[in-house]
């Protein structure tokens, strides 16, 4: 991903910054668009993963819809050219203001997450003399086999409506004159690499759609959410997710009638690999037991390692020759010790005044010096968008591959 010319370009730029490879983004979007189009599946981009304006414009240009989780995301989607008939709005705590805004924009659908929310949307829609399209977000109690911090589809999670509440939902839907039931919605977690999780989800969706049909409802939309994972260990080898296999699972296991639409809400899988956080080594601290690389980027620029114990590949771009062997050892998942190679084990940390401000411990890197450029890979999803101003830090900048 980083040829010498690009590293030279980075030398001229103040760090830290996010570097976006827009060619890789486009190739990823095209792969997803092609694979979904084959089955006539509709994909909404989960814009909370990355709402950088250039990213939004690029995603929109491929014709995807938008999956929003706040009123401001609904507005941003529409302002960036996403068609309002392709905007869905999820979230466990939609405020009245946000619901009104989405009603005013005539979005495609609300993904409702509680019986109380149905009442509120119905009331607000009635006041505007409008009918709101509704999909019911159901908690299918499917274990996503992902990190427990990012699982959402279990009964113990705050998201969605539990299966035992569905009779009350059906009753409510019959009562509410200003709600139009479109279908059912699911989202069981994030960074899911085990496709059998989605297979299990399909079986639950089949049971639940049958239940709604037995109650006399027409289920037009099956929205199976997002959550498809990416390869954080080998970002260059597996830079684009295998969308074909992913969609095939749903084709094979979901019961889809010709009048139904299948919707997806992918975030991470579309944008994670297209960006790296580029930083410089400020100081090298050699201790008795530990060596530290202190970077000029920290949890204020990329919080995933600190928030979710997430893994990111870390490379020293100023010493690329040796960086190659570091990648190869990561491929074999070998812990490297200084004795067995010319690599040194560093804890890679940020400058923020928190002990948890550490990107990774025991990273095998070539001997590094102040000023070296460091790339933290696969940072395009839940990266720049989670940047904060803690410690009154400057807002992290973005740099793009073209122009
Ligand atoms: C976050 C989110 C997504 C996208 O999740 P990814 O793991 O990034 O694909 C989809 N749907 C809903 C409702 C979400 O909250």
GROMACS .gro file of C-alpha atoms and ligand atoms in nm:
model
  418
    1UNK     CA    1   0.000   0.000   0.000
    2UNK     CA    2   0.285   0.238   0.075
    3UNK     CA    3   0.537   0.279  -0.205
    4UNK     CA    4   0.847   0.498  -0.157
    5UNK     CA    5   0.688   0.792  -0.341
    6UNK     CA    6   0.393   0.785  -0.104
    7UNK     CA    7   0.616   0.764   0.201
    8UNK     CA    8   0.806   1.064   0.061
    9UNK     CA    9   0.477   1.250   0.030
   10UNK     CA   10   0.396   1.164   0.393
   11UNK     CA   11   0.731   1.315   0.501
   12UNK     CA   12   0.604   1.657   0.394
   13UNK     CA   13   0.278   1.635   0.592
   14UNK     CA   14   0.219   1.721   0.956
   15UNK     CA   15   0.124   1.410   1.156
   16UNK     CA   16  -0.097   1.256   1.277
   17UNK     CA   17  -0.340   1.218   0.986
   18UNK     CA   18  -0.568   0.961   0.829
   19UNK     CA   19  -0.457   0.853   0.484
   20UNK     CA   20  -0.746   0.740   0.259
   21UNK     CA   21  -0.677   0.516  -0.040
   22UNK     CA   22  -0.979   0.612  -0.249
   23UNK     CA   23  -0.889   0.362  -0.523
   24UNK     CA   24  -0.913   0.079  -0.273
   25UNK     CA   25  -1.238   0.224  -0.141
   26UNK     CA   26  -1.385   0.227  -0.492
   27UNK     CA   27  -1.264  -0.126  -0.568
   28UNK     CA   28  -1.427  -0.245  -0.243
   29UNK     CA   29  -1.754  -0.067  -0.317
   30UNK     CA   30  -1.759  -0.210  -0.668
   31UNK     CA   31  -1.700  -0.563  -0.541
   32UNK     CA   32  -1.988  -0.525  -0.296
   33UNK     CA   33  -2.218  -0.362  -0.552
   34UNK     CA   34  -2.152  -0.637  -0.807
   35UNK     CA   35  -2.197  -0.920  -0.558
   36UNK     CA   36  -2.522  -0.779  -0.416
   37UNK     CA   37  -2.667  -0.678  -0.753
   38UNK     CA   38  -2.647  -1.038  -0.873
   39UNK     CA   39  -2.909  -1.134  -0.610
   40UNK     CA   40  -3.099  -0.804  -0.629
   41UNK     CA   41  -3.002  -0.738  -0.268
   42UNK     CA   42  -3.012  -0.375  -0.153
   43UNK     CA   43  -2.720  -0.240   0.051
   44UNK     CA   44  -2.737   0.058   0.283
   45UNK     CA   45  -2.404   0.198   0.398
   46UNK     CA   46  -2.390   0.220   0.779
   47UNK     CA   47  -2.253   0.571   0.788
   48UNK     CA   48  -2.155   0.571   1.153
   49UNK     CA   49  -1.853   0.364   1.042
   50UNK     CA   50  -1.717   0.667   0.859
   51UNK     CA   51  -1.891   0.991   0.765
   52UNK     CA   52  -1.586   1.166   0.625
   53UNK     CA   53  -1.731   1.379   0.338
   54UNK     CA   54  -1.507   1.229   0.067
   55UNK     CA   55  -1.595   0.879   0.185
   56UNK     CA   56  -1.968   0.959   0.185
   57UNK     CA   57  -1.954   1.109  -0.165
   58UNK     CA   58  -1.767   0.804  -0.294
   59UNK     CA   59  -2.005   0.554  -0.133
   60UNK     CA   60  -2.306   0.748  -0.260
   61UNK     CA   61  -2.171   0.750  -0.616
   62UNK     CA   62  -2.210   0.370  -0.623
   63UNK     CA   63  -2.583   0.398  -0.556
   64UNK     CA   64  -2.591   0.256  -0.205
   65UNK     CA   65  -2.855   0.362   0.046
   66UNK     CA   66  -2.770   0.501   0.390
   67UNK     CA   67  -2.821   0.344   0.731
   68UNK     CA   68  -2.833   0.624   0.989
   69UNK     CA   69  -2.832   0.620   1.368
   70UNK     CA   70  -2.895   0.989   1.442
   71UNK     CA   71  -3.091   1.280   1.298
   72UNK     CA   72  -2.768   1.447   1.194
   73UNK     CA   73  -2.667   1.135   1.002
   74UNK     CA   74  -3.005   1.142   0.822
   75UNK     CA   75  -2.938   1.504   0.722
   76UNK     CA   76  -2.577   1.435   0.621
   77UNK     CA   77  -2.685   1.139   0.408
   78UNK     CA   78  -2.941   1.348   0.220
   79UNK     CA   79  -2.699   1.640   0.186
   80UNK     CA   80  -2.442   1.405   0.032
   81UNK     CA   81  -2.688   1.291  -0.231
   82UNK     CA   82  -2.819   0.967  -0.083
   83UNK     CA   83  -3.178   0.926  -0.203
   84UNK     CA   84  -3.426   0.974   0.079
   85UNK     CA   85  -3.613   0.662  -0.041
   86UNK     CA   86  -3.294   0.475   0.046
   87UNK     CA   87  -3.239   0.618   0.396
   88UNK     CA   88  -3.316   0.404   0.700
   89UNK     CA   89  -3.298   0.526   1.060
   90UNK     CA   90  -3.210   0.292   1.347
   91UNK     CA   91  -3.118   0.359   1.709
   92UNK     CA   92  -3.234   0.257   2.053
   93UNK     CA   93  -3.285   0.618   2.165
   94UNK     CA   94  -3.426   0.832   1.886
   95UNK     CA   95  -3.530   1.169   2.027
   96UNK     CA   96  -3.855   1.344   1.928
   97UNK     CA   97  -3.651   1.604   1.744
   98UNK     CA   98  -3.474   1.335   1.541
   99UNK     CA   99  -3.796   1.150   1.462
  100UNK     CA  100  -3.959   1.475   1.346
  101UNK     CA  101  -3.661   1.553   1.129
  102UNK     CA  102  -3.674   1.209   0.966
  103UNK     CA  103  -4.052   1.245   0.913
  104UNK     CA  104  -3.996   1.582   0.747
  105UNK     CA  105  -3.737   1.426   0.517
  106UNK     CA  106  -3.975   1.142   0.420
  107UNK     CA  107  -3.709   0.875   0.470
  108UNK     CA  108  -3.766   0.519   0.356
  109UNK     CA  109  -3.802   0.353   0.695
  110UNK     CA  110  -3.762   0.374   1.071
  111UNK     CA  111  -3.606   0.068   1.231
  112UNK     CA  112  -3.799   0.075   1.559
  113UNK     CA  113  -3.633  -0.070   1.868
  114UNK     CA  114  -3.911  -0.072   2.130
  115UNK     CA  115  -4.289  -0.080   2.168
  116UNK     CA  116  -4.278   0.266   2.330
  117UNK     CA  117  -4.095   0.403   2.027
  118UNK     CA  118  -4.383   0.283   1.805
  119UNK     CA  119  -4.621   0.498   2.012
  120UNK     CA  120  -4.397   0.801   1.985
  121UNK     CA  121  -4.343   0.772   1.609
  122UNK     CA  122  -4.717   0.718   1.558
  123UNK     CA  123  -4.802   1.030   1.759
  124UNK     CA  124  -4.546   1.250   1.588
  125UNK     CA  125  -4.645   1.121   1.243
  126UNK     CA  126  -5.012   1.179   1.322
  127UNK     CA  127  -4.939   1.542   1.417
  128UNK     CA  128  -4.787   1.589   1.072
  129UNK     CA  129  -5.062   1.396   0.897
  130UNK     CA  130  -4.806   1.149   0.771
  131UNK     CA  131  -4.758   0.774   0.774
  132UNK     CA  132  -4.422   0.641   0.887
  133UNK     CA  133  -4.279   0.325   0.737
  134UNK     CA  134  -4.164   0.090   1.010
  135UNK     CA  135  -3.938  -0.212   1.029
  136UNK     CA  136  -3.925  -0.383   1.366
  137UNK     CA  137  -3.572  -0.437   1.493
  138UNK     CA  138  -3.580  -0.777   1.653
  139UNK     CA  139  -3.324  -0.921   1.885
  140UNK     CA  140  -3.295  -1.279   1.755
  141UNK     CA  141  -3.075  -1.398   2.041
  142UNK     CA  142  -2.805  -1.509   1.797
  143UNK     CA  143  -2.452  -1.523   1.935
  144UNK     CA  144  -2.228  -1.333   1.695
  145UNK     CA  145  -1.912  -1.503   1.830
  146UNK     CA  146  -1.740  -1.168   1.824
  147UNK     CA  147  -1.589  -0.957   2.101
  148UNK     CA  148  -1.853  -0.912   2.373
  149UNK     CA  149  -1.808  -0.533   2.354
  150UNK     CA  150  -1.946  -0.533   1.997
  151UNK     CA  151  -2.213  -0.803   2.012
  152UNK     CA  152  -2.568  -0.668   1.987
  153UNK     CA  153  -2.804  -0.958   1.910
  154UNK     CA  154  -2.834  -1.125   2.251
  155UNK     CA  155  -3.127  -1.080   2.486
  156UNK     CA  156  -2.896  -0.913   2.738
  157UNK     CA  157  -2.815  -0.632   2.489
  158UNK     CA  158  -2.999  -0.300   2.489
  159UNK     CA  159  -3.075  -0.315   2.116
  160UNK     CA  160  -3.395  -0.428   1.949
  161UNK     CA  161  -3.713  -0.596   2.063
  162UNK     CA  162  -3.702  -0.940   2.221
  163UNK     CA  163  -3.896  -1.226   2.065
  164UNK     CA  164  -4.127  -1.266   2.363
  165UNK     CA  165  -4.242  -0.905   2.312
  166UNK     CA  166  -4.362  -0.964   1.954
  167UNK     CA  167  -4.731  -1.021   2.040
  168UNK     CA  168  -4.736  -0.675   2.202
  169UNK     CA  169  -4.568  -0.533   1.890
  170UNK     CA  170  -4.830  -0.691   1.663
  171UNK     CA  171  -5.107  -0.549   1.880
  172UNK     CA  172  -4.947  -0.202   1.875
  173UNK     CA  173  -4.900  -0.209   1.497
  174UNK     CA  174  -5.270  -0.289   1.452
  175UNK     CA  175  -5.366   0.008   1.672
  176UNK     CA  176  -5.135   0.270   1.525
  177UNK     CA  177  -5.303   0.438   1.227
  178UNK     CA  178  -4.998   0.638   1.125
  179UNK     CA  179  -4.755   0.349   1.108
  180UNK     CA  180  -4.707   0.133   0.800
  181UNK     CA  181  -4.542  -0.200   0.881
  182UNK     CA  182  -4.281  -0.278   0.615
  183UNK     CA  183  -4.085  -0.562   0.761
  184UNK     CA  184  -3.831  -0.689   1.008
  185UNK     CA  185  -3.480  -0.577   1.088
  186UNK     CA  186  -3.184  -0.746   1.259
  187UNK     CA  187  -2.826  -0.657   1.342
  188UNK     CA  188  -2.645  -0.909   1.557
  189UNK     CA  189  -2.300  -0.760   1.603
  190UNK     CA  190  -1.989  -0.637   1.432
  191UNK     CA  191  -1.658  -0.778   1.300
  192UNK     CA  192  -1.819  -1.117   1.232
  193UNK     CA  193  -1.587  -1.340   1.028
  194UNK     CA  194  -1.764  -1.669   1.093
  195UNK     CA  195  -2.028  -1.692   0.819
  196UNK     CA  196  -2.219  -1.959   1.013
  197UNK     CA  197  -2.338  -1.675   1.239
  198UNK     CA  198  -2.524  -1.529   0.939
  199UNK     CA  199  -2.656  -1.872   0.851
  200UNK     CA  200  -2.803  -1.898   1.203
  201UNK     CA  201  -2.946  -1.550   1.163
  202UNK     CA  202  -3.122  -1.657   0.841
  203UNK     CA  203  -3.293  -1.944   1.021
  204UNK     CA  204  -3.423  -1.705   1.289
  205UNK     CA  205  -3.539  -1.456   1.026
  206UNK     CA  206  -3.732  -1.734   0.850
  207UNK     CA  207  -3.909  -1.832   1.173
  208UNK     CA  208  -3.994  -1.474   1.260
  209UNK     CA  209  -4.121  -1.372   0.916
  210UNK     CA  210  -4.344  -1.678   0.922
  211UNK     CA  211  -4.481  -1.569   1.260
  212UNK     CA  212  -4.565  -1.222   1.128
  213UNK     CA  213  -4.732  -1.371   0.820
  214UNK     CA  214  -4.942  -1.598   1.042
  215UNK     CA  215  -5.052  -1.285   1.228
  216UNK     CA  216  -5.178  -1.144   0.899
  217UNK     CA  217  -4.893  -0.903   0.826
  218UNK     CA  218  -4.724  -0.867   0.488
  219UNK     CA  219  -4.349  -0.875   0.537
  220UNK     CA  220  -4.211  -0.683   0.243
  221UNK     CA  221  -3.864  -0.603   0.378
  222UNK     CA  222  -3.615  -0.840   0.533
  223UNK     CA  223  -3.332  -0.625   0.665
  224UNK     CA  224  -3.050  -0.843   0.796
  225UNK     CA  225  -2.823  -0.558   0.910
  226UNK     CA  226  -2.445  -0.551   0.881
  227UNK     CA  227  -2.157  -0.681   1.085
  228UNK     CA  228  -1.942  -0.850   0.821
  229UNK     CA  229  -1.584  -0.849   0.950
  230UNK     CA  230  -1.252  -0.775   0.783
  231UNK     CA  231  -0.897  -0.911   0.818
  232UNK     CA  232  -0.711  -0.685   1.061
  233UNK     CA  233  -0.407  -0.918   1.056
  234UNK     CA  234  -0.340  -0.921   0.679
  235UNK     CA  235  -0.467  -0.591   0.540
  236UNK     CA  236  -0.267  -0.616   0.216
  237UNK     CA  237  -0.339  -0.981   0.138
  238UNK     CA  238  -0.712  -0.953   0.215
  239UNK     CA  239  -0.777  -0.590   0.134
  240UNK     CA  240  -1.127  -0.662  -0.004
  241UNK     CA  241  -1.379  -0.878   0.180
  242UNK     CA  242  -1.522  -1.186   0.006
  243UNK     CA  243  -1.864  -1.031  -0.054
  244UNK     CA  244  -1.967  -1.315  -0.287
  245UNK     CA  245  -1.955  -1.576  -0.011
  246UNK     CA  246  -2.126  -1.344   0.234
  247UNK     CA  247  -2.427  -1.272   0.010
  248UNK     CA  248  -2.443  -1.636  -0.099
  249UNK     CA  249  -2.516  -1.739   0.263
  250UNK     CA  250  -2.832  -1.528   0.256
  251UNK     CA  251  -2.926  -1.648  -0.092
  252UNK     CA  252  -2.893  -2.007   0.025
  253UNK     CA  253  -3.058  -1.986   0.366
  254UNK     CA  254  -3.310  -1.705   0.366
  255UNK     CA  255  -3.664  -1.777   0.246
  256UNK     CA  256  -3.725  -1.496   0.000
  257UNK     CA  257  -4.047  -1.461  -0.197
  258UNK     CA  258  -4.043  -1.270  -0.528
  259UNK     CA  259  -4.233  -0.977  -0.376
  260UNK     CA  260  -3.983  -0.934  -0.093
  261UNK     CA  261  -3.677  -0.710  -0.071
  262UNK     CA  262  -3.363  -0.811   0.117
  263UNK     CA  263  -3.172  -0.523   0.271
  264UNK     CA  264  -2.821  -0.510   0.420
  265UNK     CA  265  -2.645  -0.247   0.630
  266UNK     CA  266  -2.272  -0.283   0.585
  267UNK     CA  267  -2.030  -0.042   0.750
  268UNK     CA  268  -1.691  -0.179   0.842
  269UNK     CA  269  -1.657  -0.419   0.548
  270UNK     CA  270  -1.688  -0.129   0.303
  271UNK     CA  271  -1.449   0.122   0.456
  272UNK     CA  272  -1.213  -0.033   0.713
  273UNK     CA  273  -0.923  -0.121   0.484
  274UNK     CA  274  -0.914   0.204   0.287
  275UNK     CA  275  -0.752   0.413   0.561
  276UNK     CA  276  -0.446   0.408   0.781
  277UNK     CA  277  -0.360   0.638   1.067
  278UNK     CA  278  -0.018   0.787   0.993
  279UNK     CA  279   0.184   0.903   1.290
  280UNK     CA  280   0.545   0.986   1.384
  281UNK     CA  281   0.758   0.847   1.661
  282UNK     CA  282   0.813   1.126   1.911
  283UNK     CA  283   1.030   0.939   2.158
  284UNK     CA  284   1.181   0.595   2.207
  285UNK     CA  285   1.193   0.495   2.571
  286UNK     CA  286   1.404   0.193   2.653
  287UNK     CA  287   1.324   0.047   2.993
  288UNK     CA  288   1.451  -0.259   3.176
  289UNK     CA  289   1.154  -0.477   3.085
  290UNK     CA  290   0.976  -0.273   2.820
  291UNK     CA  291   1.061  -0.053   2.525
  292UNK     CA  292   0.810   0.214   2.435
  293UNK     CA  293   0.747   0.393   2.110
  294UNK     CA  294   0.569   0.714   2.200
  295UNK     CA  295   0.370   0.832   1.896
  296UNK     CA  296   0.216   1.168   1.817
  297UNK     CA  297  -0.120   0.988   1.773
  298UNK     CA  298  -0.320   0.837   2.055
  299UNK     CA  299  -0.667   0.738   2.164
  300UNK     CA  300  -0.791   1.083   2.061
  301UNK     CA  301  -0.726   0.986   1.698
  302UNK     CA  302  -0.800   0.610   1.706
  303UNK     CA  303  -0.974   0.470   2.011
  304UNK     CA  304  -1.061   0.117   1.893
  305UNK     CA  305  -0.770  -0.059   2.068
  306UNK     CA  306  -0.852   0.117   2.396
  307UNK     CA  307  -1.232   0.088   2.364
  308UNK     CA  308  -1.271  -0.265   2.228
  309UNK     CA  309  -0.928  -0.424   2.276
  310UNK     CA  310  -0.911  -0.420   1.897
  311UNK     CA  311  -0.606  -0.534   1.702
  312UNK     CA  312  -0.445  -0.319   1.433
  313UNK     CA  313  -0.140  -0.400   1.224
  314UNK     CA  314   0.139  -0.149   1.295
  315UNK     CA  315   0.421  -0.076   1.048
  316UNK     CA  316   0.729   0.144   1.051
  317UNK     CA  317   0.718   0.305   0.705
  318UNK     CA  318   1.061   0.462   0.742
  319UNK     CA  319   1.218   0.115   0.766
  320UNK     CA  320   1.016  -0.071   0.506
  321UNK     CA  321   1.280  -0.330   0.420
  322UNK     CA  322   1.247  -0.482   0.763
  323UNK     CA  323   0.878  -0.403   0.780
  324UNK     CA  324   0.825  -0.679   0.525
  325UNK     CA  325   0.967  -0.946   0.754
  326UNK     CA  326   0.757  -0.809   1.039
  327UNK     CA  327   0.446  -0.863   0.825
  328UNK     CA  328   0.549  -1.216   0.740
  329UNK     CA  329   0.587  -1.309   1.103
  330UNK     CA  330   0.246  -1.158   1.176
  331UNK     CA  331   0.110  -1.381   0.900
  332UNK     CA  332   0.234  -1.686   1.086
  333UNK     CA  333   0.117  -1.530   1.413
  334UNK     CA  334   0.463  -1.583   1.556
  335UNK     CA  335   0.551  -1.378   1.858
  336UNK     CA  336   0.887  -1.227   1.772
  337UNK     CA  337   1.155  -1.188   2.029
  338UNK     CA  338   1.459  -0.967   1.984
  339UNK     CA  339   1.686  -1.272   2.011
  340UNK     CA  340   1.542  -1.452   1.708
  341UNK     CA  341   1.548  -1.156   1.469
  342UNK     CA  342   1.667  -0.805   1.414
  343UNK     CA  343   1.332  -0.682   1.538
  344UNK     CA  344   1.267  -0.515   1.871
  345UNK     CA  345   0.959  -0.559   2.082
  346UNK     CA  346   0.788  -0.227   2.155
  347UNK     CA  347   0.477  -0.117   2.335
  348UNK     CA  348   0.332   0.138   2.092
  349UNK     CA  349   0.167   0.413   2.294
  350UNK     CA  350   0.011   0.756   2.245
  351UNK     CA  351   0.074   1.087   2.420
  352UNK     CA  352  -0.258   1.108   2.604
  353UNK     CA  353  -0.262   1.124   2.983
  354UNK     CA  354  -0.432   0.786   3.035
  355UNK     CA  355  -0.262   0.455   3.104
  356UNK     CA  356  -0.493   0.284   2.855
  357UNK     CA  357  -0.357   0.504   2.575
  358UNK     CA  358  -0.170   0.212   2.419
  359UNK     CA  359  -0.224   0.085   2.063
  360UNK     CA  360  -0.060  -0.252   2.124
  361UNK     CA  361   0.193  -0.417   2.350
  362UNK     CA  362   0.489  -0.625   2.232
  363UNK     CA  363   0.486  -0.517   1.869
  364UNK     CA  364   0.785  -0.654   1.677
  365UNK     CA  365   0.929  -0.367   1.474
  366UNK     CA  366   1.268  -0.279   1.329
  367UNK     CA  367   1.473  -0.062   1.562
  368UNK     CA  368   1.295   0.271   1.546
  369UNK     CA  369   1.399   0.630   1.595
  370UNK     CA  370   1.242   0.966   1.666
  371UNK     CA  371   1.083   1.095   1.346
  372UNK     CA  372   1.004   0.754   1.192
  373UNK     CA  373   0.667   0.734   1.018
  374UNK     CA  374   0.432   0.472   1.165
  375UNK     CA  375   0.120   0.339   0.991
  376UNK     CA  376  -0.165   0.192   1.194
  377UNK     CA  377  -0.354  -0.009   0.937
  378UNK     CA  378  -0.722  -0.091   0.871
  379UNK     CA  379  -0.838   0.227   1.044
  380UNK     CA  380  -1.109   0.335   0.799
  381UNK     CA  381  -1.402   0.214   1.009
  382UNK     CA  382  -1.478   0.360   1.353
  383UNK     CA  383  -1.151   0.553   1.333
  384UNK     CA  384  -1.163   0.918   1.228
  385UNK     CA  385  -1.531   0.939   1.328
  386UNK     CA  386  -1.451   0.851   1.689
  387UNK     CA  387  -1.177   1.116   1.722
  388UNK     CA  388  -1.221   1.337   2.025
  389UNK     CA  389  -1.087   1.664   2.154
  390UNK     CA  390  -0.972   1.518   2.486
  391UNK     CA  391  -0.658   1.692   2.617
  392UNK     CA  392  -0.763   1.977   2.384
  393UNK     CA  393  -0.595   1.798   2.095
  394UNK     CA  394  -0.606   1.929   1.738
  395UNK     CA  395  -0.870   1.768   1.518
  396UNK     CA  396  -0.702   1.486   1.323
  397UNK     CA  397  -0.659   1.568   0.953
  398UNK     CA  398  -0.744   1.355   0.649
  399UNK     CA  399  -0.523   1.310   0.341
  400UNK     CA  400  -0.641   1.139   0.021
  401UNK     CA  401  -0.479   0.929  -0.247
  402UNK     CA  402  -0.594   1.150  -0.533
  403UNK     CA  403  -0.520   1.520  -0.578
  404LIG     C1  404  -2.336  -0.023   1.330
  404LIG     C2  405  -2.452  -0.078   1.261
  404LIG     C3  406  -2.437  -0.141   1.138
  404LIG     C4  407  -2.304  -0.161   1.070
  404LIG     O1  408  -2.220  -0.248   1.140
  404LIG     P1  409  -2.082  -0.294   1.074
  404LIG     O2  410  -2.026  -0.392   1.171
  404LIG     O3  411  -1.996  -0.172   1.062
  404LIG     O4  412  -2.113  -0.356   0.941
  404LIG     C5  413  -2.552  -0.187   1.076
  404LIG     N1  414  -2.673  -0.173   1.130
  404LIG     C6  415  -2.691  -0.112   1.249
  404LIG     C7  416  -2.827  -0.099   1.305
  404LIG     C8  417  -2.582  -0.064   1.319
  404LIG     O5  418  -2.599  -0.005   1.437
   0.00000   0.00000   0.00000
